Short mmCIF file of C-alpha atoms and ligand atoms in Angstrom, two decimals:
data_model
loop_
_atom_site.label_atom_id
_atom_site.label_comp_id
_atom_site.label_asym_id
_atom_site.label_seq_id
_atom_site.Cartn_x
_atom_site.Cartn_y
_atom_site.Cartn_z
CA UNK A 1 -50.20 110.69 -38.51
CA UNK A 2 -49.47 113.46 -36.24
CA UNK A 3 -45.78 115.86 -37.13
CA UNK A 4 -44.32 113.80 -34.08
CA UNK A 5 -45.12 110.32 -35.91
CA UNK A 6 -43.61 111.14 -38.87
CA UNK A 7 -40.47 112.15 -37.76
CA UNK A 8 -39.78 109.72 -34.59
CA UNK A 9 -38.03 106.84 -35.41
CA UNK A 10 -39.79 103.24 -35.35
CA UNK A 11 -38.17 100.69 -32.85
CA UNK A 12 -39.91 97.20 -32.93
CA UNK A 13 -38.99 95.41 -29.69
CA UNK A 14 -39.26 96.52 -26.08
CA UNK A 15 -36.45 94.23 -24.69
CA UNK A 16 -32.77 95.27 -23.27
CA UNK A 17 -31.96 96.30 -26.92
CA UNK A 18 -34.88 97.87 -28.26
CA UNK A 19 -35.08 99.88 -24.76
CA UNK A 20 -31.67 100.89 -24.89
CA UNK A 21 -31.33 101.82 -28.44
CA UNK A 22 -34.77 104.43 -27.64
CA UNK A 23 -32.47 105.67 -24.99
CA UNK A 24 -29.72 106.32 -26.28
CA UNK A 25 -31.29 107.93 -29.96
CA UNK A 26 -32.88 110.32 -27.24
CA UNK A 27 -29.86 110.99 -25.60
CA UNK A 28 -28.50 112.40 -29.52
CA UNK A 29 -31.59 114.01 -29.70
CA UNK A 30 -33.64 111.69 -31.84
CA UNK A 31 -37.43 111.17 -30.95
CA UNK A 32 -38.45 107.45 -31.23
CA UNK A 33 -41.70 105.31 -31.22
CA UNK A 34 -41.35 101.67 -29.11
CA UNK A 35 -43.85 99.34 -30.56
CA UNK A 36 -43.88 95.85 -28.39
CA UNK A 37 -46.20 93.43 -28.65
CA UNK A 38 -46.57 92.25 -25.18
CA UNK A 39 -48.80 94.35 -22.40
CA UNK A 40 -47.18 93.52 -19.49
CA UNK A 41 -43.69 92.92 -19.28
CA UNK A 42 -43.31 89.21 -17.45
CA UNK A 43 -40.27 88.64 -15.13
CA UNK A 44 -38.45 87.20 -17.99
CA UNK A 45 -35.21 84.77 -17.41
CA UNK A 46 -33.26 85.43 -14.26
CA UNK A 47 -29.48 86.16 -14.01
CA UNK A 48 -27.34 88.58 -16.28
CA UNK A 49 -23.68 89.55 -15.89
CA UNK A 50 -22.63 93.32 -16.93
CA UNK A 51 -19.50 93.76 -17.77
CA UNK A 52 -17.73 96.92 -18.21
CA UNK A 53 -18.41 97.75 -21.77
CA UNK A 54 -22.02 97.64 -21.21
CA UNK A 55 -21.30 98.87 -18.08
CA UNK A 56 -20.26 102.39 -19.41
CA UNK A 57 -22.83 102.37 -22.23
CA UNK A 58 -25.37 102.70 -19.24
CA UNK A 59 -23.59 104.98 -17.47
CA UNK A 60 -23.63 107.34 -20.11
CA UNK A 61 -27.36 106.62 -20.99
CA UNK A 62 -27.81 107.75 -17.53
CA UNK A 63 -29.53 104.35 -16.03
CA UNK A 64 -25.70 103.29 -14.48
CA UNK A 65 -27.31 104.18 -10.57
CA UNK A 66 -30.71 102.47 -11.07
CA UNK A 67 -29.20 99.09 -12.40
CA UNK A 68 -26.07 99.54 -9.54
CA UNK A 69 -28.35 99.33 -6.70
CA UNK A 70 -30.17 96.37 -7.71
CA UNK A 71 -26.58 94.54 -8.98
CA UNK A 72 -24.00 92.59 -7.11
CA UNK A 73 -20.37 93.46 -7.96
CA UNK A 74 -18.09 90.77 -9.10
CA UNK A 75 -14.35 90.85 -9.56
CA UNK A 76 -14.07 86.80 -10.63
CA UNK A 77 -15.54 83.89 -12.10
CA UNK A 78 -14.46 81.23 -10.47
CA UNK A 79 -14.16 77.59 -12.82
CA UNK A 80 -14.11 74.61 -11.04
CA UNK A 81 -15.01 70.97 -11.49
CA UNK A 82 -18.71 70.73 -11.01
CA UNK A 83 -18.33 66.74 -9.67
CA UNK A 84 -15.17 67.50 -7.61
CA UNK A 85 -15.85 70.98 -6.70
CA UNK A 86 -12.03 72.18 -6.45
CA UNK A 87 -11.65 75.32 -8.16
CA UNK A 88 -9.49 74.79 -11.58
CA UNK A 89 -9.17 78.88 -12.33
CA UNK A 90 -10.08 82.04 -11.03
CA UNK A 91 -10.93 84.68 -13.96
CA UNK A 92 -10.64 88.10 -13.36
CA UNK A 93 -13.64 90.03 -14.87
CA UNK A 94 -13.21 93.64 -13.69
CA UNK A 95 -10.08 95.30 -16.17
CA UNK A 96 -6.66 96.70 -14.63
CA UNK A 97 -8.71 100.39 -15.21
CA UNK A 98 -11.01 98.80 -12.32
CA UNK A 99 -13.97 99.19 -14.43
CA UNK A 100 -16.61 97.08 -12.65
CA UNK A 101 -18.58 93.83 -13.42
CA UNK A 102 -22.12 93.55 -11.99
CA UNK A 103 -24.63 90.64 -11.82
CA UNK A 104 -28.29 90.60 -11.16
CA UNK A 105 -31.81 89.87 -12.19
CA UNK A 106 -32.63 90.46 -15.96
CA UNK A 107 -36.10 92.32 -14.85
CA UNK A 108 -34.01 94.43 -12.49
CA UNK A 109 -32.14 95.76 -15.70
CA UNK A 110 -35.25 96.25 -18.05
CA UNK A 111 -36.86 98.09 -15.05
CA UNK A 112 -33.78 100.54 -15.01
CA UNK A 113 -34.53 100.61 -18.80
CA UNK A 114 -38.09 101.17 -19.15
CA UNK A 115 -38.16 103.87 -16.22
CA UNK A 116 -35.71 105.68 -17.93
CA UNK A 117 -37.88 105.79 -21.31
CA UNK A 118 -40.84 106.07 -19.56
CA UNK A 119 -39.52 109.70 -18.20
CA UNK A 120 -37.74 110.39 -21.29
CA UNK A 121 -40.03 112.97 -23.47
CA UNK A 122 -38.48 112.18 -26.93
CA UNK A 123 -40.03 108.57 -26.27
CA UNK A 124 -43.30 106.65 -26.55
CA UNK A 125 -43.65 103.05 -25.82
CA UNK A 126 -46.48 101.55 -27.53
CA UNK A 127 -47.46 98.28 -26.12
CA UNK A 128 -49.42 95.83 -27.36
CA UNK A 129 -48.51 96.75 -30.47
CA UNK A 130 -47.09 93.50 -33.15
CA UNK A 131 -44.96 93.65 -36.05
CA UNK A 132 -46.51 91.59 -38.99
CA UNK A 133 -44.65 92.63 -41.66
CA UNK A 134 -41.96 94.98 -43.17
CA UNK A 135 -40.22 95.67 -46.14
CA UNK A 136 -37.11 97.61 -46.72
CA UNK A 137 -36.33 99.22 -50.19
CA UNK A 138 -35.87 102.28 -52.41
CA UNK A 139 -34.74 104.25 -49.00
CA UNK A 140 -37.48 103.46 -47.07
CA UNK A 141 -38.84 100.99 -44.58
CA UNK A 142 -42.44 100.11 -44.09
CA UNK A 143 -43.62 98.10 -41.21
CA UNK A 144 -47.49 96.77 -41.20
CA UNK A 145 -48.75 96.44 -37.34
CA UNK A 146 -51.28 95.49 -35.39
CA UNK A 147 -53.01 96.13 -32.46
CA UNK A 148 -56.32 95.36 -30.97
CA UNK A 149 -56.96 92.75 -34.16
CA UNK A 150 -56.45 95.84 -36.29
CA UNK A 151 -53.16 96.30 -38.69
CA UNK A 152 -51.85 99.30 -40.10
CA UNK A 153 -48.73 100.73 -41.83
CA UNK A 154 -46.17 103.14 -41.44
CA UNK A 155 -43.66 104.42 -43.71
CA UNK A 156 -40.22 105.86 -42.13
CA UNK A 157 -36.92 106.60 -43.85
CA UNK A 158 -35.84 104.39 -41.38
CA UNK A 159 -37.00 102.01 -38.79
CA UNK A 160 -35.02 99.88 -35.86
CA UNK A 161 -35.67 96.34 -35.17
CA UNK A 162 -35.61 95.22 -31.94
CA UNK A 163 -37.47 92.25 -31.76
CA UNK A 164 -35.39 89.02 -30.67
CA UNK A 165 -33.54 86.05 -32.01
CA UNK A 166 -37.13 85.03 -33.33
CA UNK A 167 -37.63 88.29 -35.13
CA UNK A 168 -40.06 88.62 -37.36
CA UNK A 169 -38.57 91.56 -39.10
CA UNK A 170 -36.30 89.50 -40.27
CA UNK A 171 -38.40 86.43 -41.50
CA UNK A 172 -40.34 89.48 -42.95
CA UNK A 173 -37.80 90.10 -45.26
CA UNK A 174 -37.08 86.26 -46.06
CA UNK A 175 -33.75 86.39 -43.99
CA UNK A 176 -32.27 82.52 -42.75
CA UNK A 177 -33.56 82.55 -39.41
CA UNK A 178 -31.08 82.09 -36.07
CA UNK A 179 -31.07 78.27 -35.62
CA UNK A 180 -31.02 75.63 -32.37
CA UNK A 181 -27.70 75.29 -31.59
CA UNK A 182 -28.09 72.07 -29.93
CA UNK A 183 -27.83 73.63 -26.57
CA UNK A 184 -30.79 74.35 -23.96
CA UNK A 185 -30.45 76.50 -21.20
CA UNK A 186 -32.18 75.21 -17.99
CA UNK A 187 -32.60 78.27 -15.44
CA UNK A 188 -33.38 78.32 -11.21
CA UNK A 189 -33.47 80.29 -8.23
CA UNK A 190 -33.11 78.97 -4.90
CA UNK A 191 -33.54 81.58 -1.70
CA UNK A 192 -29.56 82.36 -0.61
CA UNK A 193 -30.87 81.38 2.85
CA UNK A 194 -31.17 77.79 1.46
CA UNK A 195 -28.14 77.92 -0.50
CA UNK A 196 -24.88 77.44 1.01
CA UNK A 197 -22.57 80.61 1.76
CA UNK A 198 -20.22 79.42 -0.60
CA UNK A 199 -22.30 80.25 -3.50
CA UNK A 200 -23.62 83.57 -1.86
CA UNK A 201 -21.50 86.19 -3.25
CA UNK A 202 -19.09 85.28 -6.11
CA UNK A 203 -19.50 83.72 -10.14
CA UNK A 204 -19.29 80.21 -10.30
CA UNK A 205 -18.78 78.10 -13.73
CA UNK A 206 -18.69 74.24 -12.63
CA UNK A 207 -17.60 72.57 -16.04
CA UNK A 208 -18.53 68.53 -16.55
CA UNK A 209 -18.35 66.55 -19.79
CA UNK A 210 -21.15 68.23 -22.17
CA UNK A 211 -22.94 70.88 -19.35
CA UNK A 212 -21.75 73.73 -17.30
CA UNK A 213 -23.94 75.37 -14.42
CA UNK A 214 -22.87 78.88 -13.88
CA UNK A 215 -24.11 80.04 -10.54
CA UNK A 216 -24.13 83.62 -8.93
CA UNK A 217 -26.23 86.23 -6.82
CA UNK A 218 -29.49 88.24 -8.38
CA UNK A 219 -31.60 90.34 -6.32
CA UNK A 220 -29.03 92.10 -4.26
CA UNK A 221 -28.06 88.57 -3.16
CA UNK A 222 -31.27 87.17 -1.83
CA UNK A 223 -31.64 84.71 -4.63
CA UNK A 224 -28.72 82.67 -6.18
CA UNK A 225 -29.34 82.42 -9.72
CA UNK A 226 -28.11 79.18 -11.21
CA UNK A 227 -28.58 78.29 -15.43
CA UNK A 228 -27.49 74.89 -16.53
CA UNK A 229 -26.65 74.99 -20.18
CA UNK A 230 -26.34 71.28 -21.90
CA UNK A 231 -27.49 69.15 -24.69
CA UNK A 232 -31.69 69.74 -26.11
CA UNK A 233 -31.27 66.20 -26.18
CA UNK A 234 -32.20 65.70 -22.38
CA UNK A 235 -35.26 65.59 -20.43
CA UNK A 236 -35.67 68.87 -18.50
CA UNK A 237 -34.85 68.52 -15.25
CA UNK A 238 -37.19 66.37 -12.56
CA UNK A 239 -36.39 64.77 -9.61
CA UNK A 240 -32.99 64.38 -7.74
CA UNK A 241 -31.05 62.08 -9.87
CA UNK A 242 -30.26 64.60 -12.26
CA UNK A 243 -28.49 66.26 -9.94
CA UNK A 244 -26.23 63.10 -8.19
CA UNK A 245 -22.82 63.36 -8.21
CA UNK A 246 -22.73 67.09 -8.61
CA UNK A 247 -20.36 68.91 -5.37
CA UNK A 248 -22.19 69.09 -2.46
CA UNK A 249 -22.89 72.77 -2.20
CA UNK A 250 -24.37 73.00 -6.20
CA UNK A 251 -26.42 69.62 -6.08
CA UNK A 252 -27.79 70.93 -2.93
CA UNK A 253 -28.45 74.22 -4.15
CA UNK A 254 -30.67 72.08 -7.03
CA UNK A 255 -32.23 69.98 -5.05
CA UNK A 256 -33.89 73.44 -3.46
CA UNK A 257 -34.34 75.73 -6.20
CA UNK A 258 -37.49 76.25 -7.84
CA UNK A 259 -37.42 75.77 -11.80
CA UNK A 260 -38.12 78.42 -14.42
CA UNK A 261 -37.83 76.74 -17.52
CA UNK A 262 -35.73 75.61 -20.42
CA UNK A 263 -34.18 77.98 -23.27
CA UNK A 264 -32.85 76.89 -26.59
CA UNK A 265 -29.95 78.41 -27.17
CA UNK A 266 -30.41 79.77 -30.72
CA UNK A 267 -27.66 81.30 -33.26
CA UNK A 268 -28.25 83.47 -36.41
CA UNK A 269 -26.58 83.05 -39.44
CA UNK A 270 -22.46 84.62 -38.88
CA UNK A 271 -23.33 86.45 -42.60
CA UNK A 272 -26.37 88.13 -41.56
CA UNK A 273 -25.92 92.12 -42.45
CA UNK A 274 -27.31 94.34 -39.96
CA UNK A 275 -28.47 96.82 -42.40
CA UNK A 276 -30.99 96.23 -45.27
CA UNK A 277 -32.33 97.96 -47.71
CA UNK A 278 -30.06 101.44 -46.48
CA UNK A 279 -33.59 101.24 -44.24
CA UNK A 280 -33.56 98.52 -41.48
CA UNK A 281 -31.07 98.17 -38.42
CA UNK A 282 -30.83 94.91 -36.91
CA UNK A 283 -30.07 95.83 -33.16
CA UNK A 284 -29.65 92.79 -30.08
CA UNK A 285 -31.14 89.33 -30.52
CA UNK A 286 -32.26 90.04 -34.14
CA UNK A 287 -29.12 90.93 -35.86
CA UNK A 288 -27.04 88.39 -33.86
CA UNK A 289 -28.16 85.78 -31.69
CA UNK A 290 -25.80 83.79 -29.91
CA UNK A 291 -25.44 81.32 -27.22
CA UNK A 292 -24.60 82.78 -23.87
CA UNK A 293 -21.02 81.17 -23.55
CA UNK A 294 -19.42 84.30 -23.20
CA UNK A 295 -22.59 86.16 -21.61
CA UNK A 296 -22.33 88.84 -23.66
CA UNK A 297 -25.93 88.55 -25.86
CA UNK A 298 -27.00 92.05 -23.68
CA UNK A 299 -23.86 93.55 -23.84
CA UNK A 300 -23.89 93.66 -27.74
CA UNK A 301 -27.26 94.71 -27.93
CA UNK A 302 -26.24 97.73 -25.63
CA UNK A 303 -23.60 98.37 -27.43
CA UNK A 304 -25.36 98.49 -30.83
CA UNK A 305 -28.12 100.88 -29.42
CA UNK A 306 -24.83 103.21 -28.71
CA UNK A 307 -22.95 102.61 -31.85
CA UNK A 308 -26.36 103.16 -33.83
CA UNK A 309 -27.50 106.79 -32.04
CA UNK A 310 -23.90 107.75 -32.51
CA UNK A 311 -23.62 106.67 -35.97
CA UNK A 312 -27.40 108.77 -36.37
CA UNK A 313 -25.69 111.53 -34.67
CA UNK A 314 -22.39 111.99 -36.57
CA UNK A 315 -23.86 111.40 -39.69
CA UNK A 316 -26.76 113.56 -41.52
CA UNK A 317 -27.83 110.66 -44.09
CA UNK A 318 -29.65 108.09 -42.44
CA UNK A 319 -28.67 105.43 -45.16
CA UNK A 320 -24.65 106.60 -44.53
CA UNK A 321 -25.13 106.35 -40.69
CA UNK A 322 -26.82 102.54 -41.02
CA UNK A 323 -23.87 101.73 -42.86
CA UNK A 324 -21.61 103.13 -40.77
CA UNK A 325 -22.92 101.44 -38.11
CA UNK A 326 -23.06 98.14 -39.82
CA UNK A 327 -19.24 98.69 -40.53
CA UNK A 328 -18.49 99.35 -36.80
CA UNK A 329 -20.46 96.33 -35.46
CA UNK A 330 -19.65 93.91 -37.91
CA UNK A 331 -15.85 93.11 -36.86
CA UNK A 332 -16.82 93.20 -33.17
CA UNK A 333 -19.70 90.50 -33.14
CA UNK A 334 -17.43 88.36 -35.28
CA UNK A 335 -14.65 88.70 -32.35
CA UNK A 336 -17.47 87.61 -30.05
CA UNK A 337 -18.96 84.72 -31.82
CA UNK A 338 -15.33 83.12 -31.94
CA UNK A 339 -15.02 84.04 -28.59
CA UNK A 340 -18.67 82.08 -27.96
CA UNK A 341 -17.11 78.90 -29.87
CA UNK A 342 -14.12 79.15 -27.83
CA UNK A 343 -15.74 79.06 -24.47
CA UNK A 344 -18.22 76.39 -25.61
CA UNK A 345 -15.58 73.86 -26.67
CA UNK A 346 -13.53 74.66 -23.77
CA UNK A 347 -16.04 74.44 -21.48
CA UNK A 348 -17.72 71.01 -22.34
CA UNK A 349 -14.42 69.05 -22.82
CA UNK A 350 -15.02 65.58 -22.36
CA UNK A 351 -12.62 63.68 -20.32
CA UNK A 352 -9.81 62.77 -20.64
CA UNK A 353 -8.68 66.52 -22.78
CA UNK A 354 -10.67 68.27 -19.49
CA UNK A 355 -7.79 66.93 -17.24
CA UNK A 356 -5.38 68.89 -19.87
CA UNK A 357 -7.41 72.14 -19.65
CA UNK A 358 -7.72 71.98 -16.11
CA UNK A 359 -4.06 71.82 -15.82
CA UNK A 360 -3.39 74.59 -18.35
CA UNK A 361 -5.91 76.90 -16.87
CA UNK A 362 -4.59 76.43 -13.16
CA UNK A 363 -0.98 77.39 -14.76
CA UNK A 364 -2.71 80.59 -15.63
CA UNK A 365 -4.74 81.92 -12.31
CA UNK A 366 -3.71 82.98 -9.32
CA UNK A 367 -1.86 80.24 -7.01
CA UNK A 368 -4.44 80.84 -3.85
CA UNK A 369 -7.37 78.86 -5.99
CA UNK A 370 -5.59 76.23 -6.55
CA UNK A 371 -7.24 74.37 -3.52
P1 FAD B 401 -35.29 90.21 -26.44
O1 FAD B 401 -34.91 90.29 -25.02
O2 FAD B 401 -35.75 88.89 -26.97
O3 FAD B 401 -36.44 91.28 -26.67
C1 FAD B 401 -37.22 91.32 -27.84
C2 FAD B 401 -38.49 92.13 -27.56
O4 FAD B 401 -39.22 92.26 -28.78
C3 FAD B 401 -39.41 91.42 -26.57
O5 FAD B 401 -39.90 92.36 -25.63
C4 FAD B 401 -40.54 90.88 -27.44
O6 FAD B 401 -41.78 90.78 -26.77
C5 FAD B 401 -40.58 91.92 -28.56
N1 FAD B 401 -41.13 91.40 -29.82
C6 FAD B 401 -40.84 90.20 -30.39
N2 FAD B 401 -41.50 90.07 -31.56
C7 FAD B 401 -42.20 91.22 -31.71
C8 FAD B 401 -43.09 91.68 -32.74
N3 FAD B 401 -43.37 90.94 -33.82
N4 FAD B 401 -43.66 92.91 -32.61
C9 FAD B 401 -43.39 93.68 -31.51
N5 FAD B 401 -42.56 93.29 -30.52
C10 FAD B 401 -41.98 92.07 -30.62
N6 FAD B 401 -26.46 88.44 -22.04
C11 FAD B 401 -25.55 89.12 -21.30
O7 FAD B 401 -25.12 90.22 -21.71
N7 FAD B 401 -25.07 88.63 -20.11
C12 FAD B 401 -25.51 87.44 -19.61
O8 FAD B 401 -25.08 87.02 -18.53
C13 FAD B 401 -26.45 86.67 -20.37
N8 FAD B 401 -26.89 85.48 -19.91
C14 FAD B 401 -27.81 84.78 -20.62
C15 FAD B 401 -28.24 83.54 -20.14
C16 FAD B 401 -29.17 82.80 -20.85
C17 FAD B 401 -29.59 81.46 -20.35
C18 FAD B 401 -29.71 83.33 -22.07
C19 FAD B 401 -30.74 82.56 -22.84
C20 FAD B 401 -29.28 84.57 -22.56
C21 FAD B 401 -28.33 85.30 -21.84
N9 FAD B 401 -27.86 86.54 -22.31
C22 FAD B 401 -26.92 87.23 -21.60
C23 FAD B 401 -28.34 87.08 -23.59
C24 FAD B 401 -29.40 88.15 -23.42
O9 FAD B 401 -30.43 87.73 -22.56
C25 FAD B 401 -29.99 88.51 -24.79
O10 FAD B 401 -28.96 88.66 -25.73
C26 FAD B 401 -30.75 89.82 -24.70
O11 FAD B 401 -31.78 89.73 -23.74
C27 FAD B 401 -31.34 90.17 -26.07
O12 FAD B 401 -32.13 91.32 -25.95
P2 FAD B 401 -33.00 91.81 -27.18
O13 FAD B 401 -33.65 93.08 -26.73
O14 FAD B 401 -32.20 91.82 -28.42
O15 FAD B 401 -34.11 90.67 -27.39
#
């Protein structure tokens, strides 16, 4: 092991969170190792909203420009009744500071990422690199991985995991693993040139009885990203009759947009830690998977990667600087997950308590939307 390896900082995962949290232990100064098991990074997913919090996190990680100019720049999400169309509420998503709200294409924002760590000198990315195993105890964490059919191990005061809702840092150490939540997420894209020009430029939640279909611009607007998020229990989607009786400008919007695939929604356990053995940090997807109802799953994960090099940076012993961190993230995701049950009860409402929202939220938003 070379002087660099043993003092660089092991981060499994090459996602939005283990990327970020690289960046920003560089940006305190902190050298860092990347292992991710993957050679080629696939254009993963589709859409992602930014909101300001994560927002500023990148700006200060330096990778606010890069991300901008591939984004669109939101002010609203728009709810509205995804048989009937009207709009039932107009959400303002940018604060009364202005800070800004951006959406666009998930590959767009690990780009920004990896660029940035790939010109960074205080950090390698290893791909093609899996984590098998790990253990974390007696002030130390040791991860076993492999590469090229070969495994190895690595001892580090500490290490960063990074590696998903799926994690297997955390089935390593016999953790309850996140579960289905009894939600999929069906994503498309559909050219904006065959979409209509309502959907071009705004964020659209159409709400029905059990589903919503959020809809909004990737790509600098030339594809409209739309995600359907509904019950596991149903086929994924085929044909046209799935889409019958939506609003004229979504079902058409469907009808042309190519599929990408269904994603269970999966949640971790609310009472996972983020710290264990005073060795491992849980970071993104791994400590806290949630459904997207409040598209925030990025956000956090950007946010930890702050909280975490700060928490490095403020405090000289590793172990009191995981828990620190633990004790600053803990309260926060909690906020968020009852934020997440919140949206997903409001949002699927069956009739007739939908016709009671509706009216409550239209009391709320501005009187122009109520069309
Ligand atoms: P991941 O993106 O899963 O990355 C994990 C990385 O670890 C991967 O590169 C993987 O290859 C690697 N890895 C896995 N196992 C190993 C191993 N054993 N060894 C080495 N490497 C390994 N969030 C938002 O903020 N806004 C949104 O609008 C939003 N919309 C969403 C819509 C949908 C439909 C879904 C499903 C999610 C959405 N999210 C959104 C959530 C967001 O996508 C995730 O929370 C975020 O991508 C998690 O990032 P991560 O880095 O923690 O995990």
């Amino acid at each position: 092991m070379t002087e660099r390896s043993r003092s660089a900082i092991p981060i499994v995962g090459a996602g939005i969170g283990g990327l970020a949290v690289g960046l920003a232990l560089a940006r305190a100064g902190f050298d860092a190792d990347i292992f991710e098991r993957t050679t080629r990074f696939e254009e993963v997913g589709a859409g992602i909203q930014l909101s300001a919090n994560a927002l500023l996190v990148l700006e200060r990680l330096g990778v606010f420009g890069l991300v901008c100019s591939a984004s669109t720049a939101a002010e609203a999400v728009t709810l509205r009744d995804a048989r009937s169309g009207k709009a039932i509420a107009h959400v303002p998503v940018t604060s009364r500071e202005g800070s800004g709200y951006l959406v666009l294409h998930r590959a767009d924002l690990h780009r920004a990422l990896a660029e940035a760590v790939a010109s960074e000198p205080r950090l390698e990315l290893h791909t093609g690199v899996e984590l098998t195993g790990l253990s974390a105890d007696g002030g130390r964490a040791v991860l076993r991985l492999k590469r090229d059919g070969r495994e190895f191990e690595r001892a580090h005061p500490i290490a960063i995991a990074a590696d998903g809702a799926r994690s297997a840092a955390v089935s390593s150490l016999g953790l309850a693993p996140a579960r289905p939540t009894g939600r999929v997420a069906d994503r498309f894209v559909v050219d904006q040139g065959a979409a209509s020009p309502a959907l071009a430029a705004s964020i659209e939640a159409w709400l029905s009885s059990g589903r919503h279909i959020v809809t909004y611009p990737v790509r600098g607007g030339r594809l409209l990203n739309i995600v359907v998020i509904g019950p596991d229990k149903t086929e994924p989607p085929s044909g046209e009759a799935l889409w019958s009786g939506l609003a004229a400008p979504l079902g058409e919007a469907l009808r042309r947009a190519r599929y990408l695939g269904r994603w269970p929604l999966l949640s971790a356990p609310a009472k996972r830690r983020l710290v264990h053995g005073g060795a491992l940090a849980l970071v993104g997807d791994a400590g806290h998977a949630m459904p997207p109802f409040a598209a925030q799953g990025a956000a956090m994960a950007i946010e930890d990667a702050y909280v975490l090099a700060q928490s490095l940076c403020l405090e000289p012993d590793p172990r009191l600087a995981l828990r620190r961190y633990e004790a600053e993230r803990l309260p926060r995701l909690a906020r968020l997950r009852s934020r997440v049950a919140f949206h997903r009860f409001v949002y699927h409402l069956p009739r007739p308590f939908s016709f009671a929202r509706d009216a409550v939220l239209a009391m709320r938003s501005p009187s122009s939307l109520r069309d």
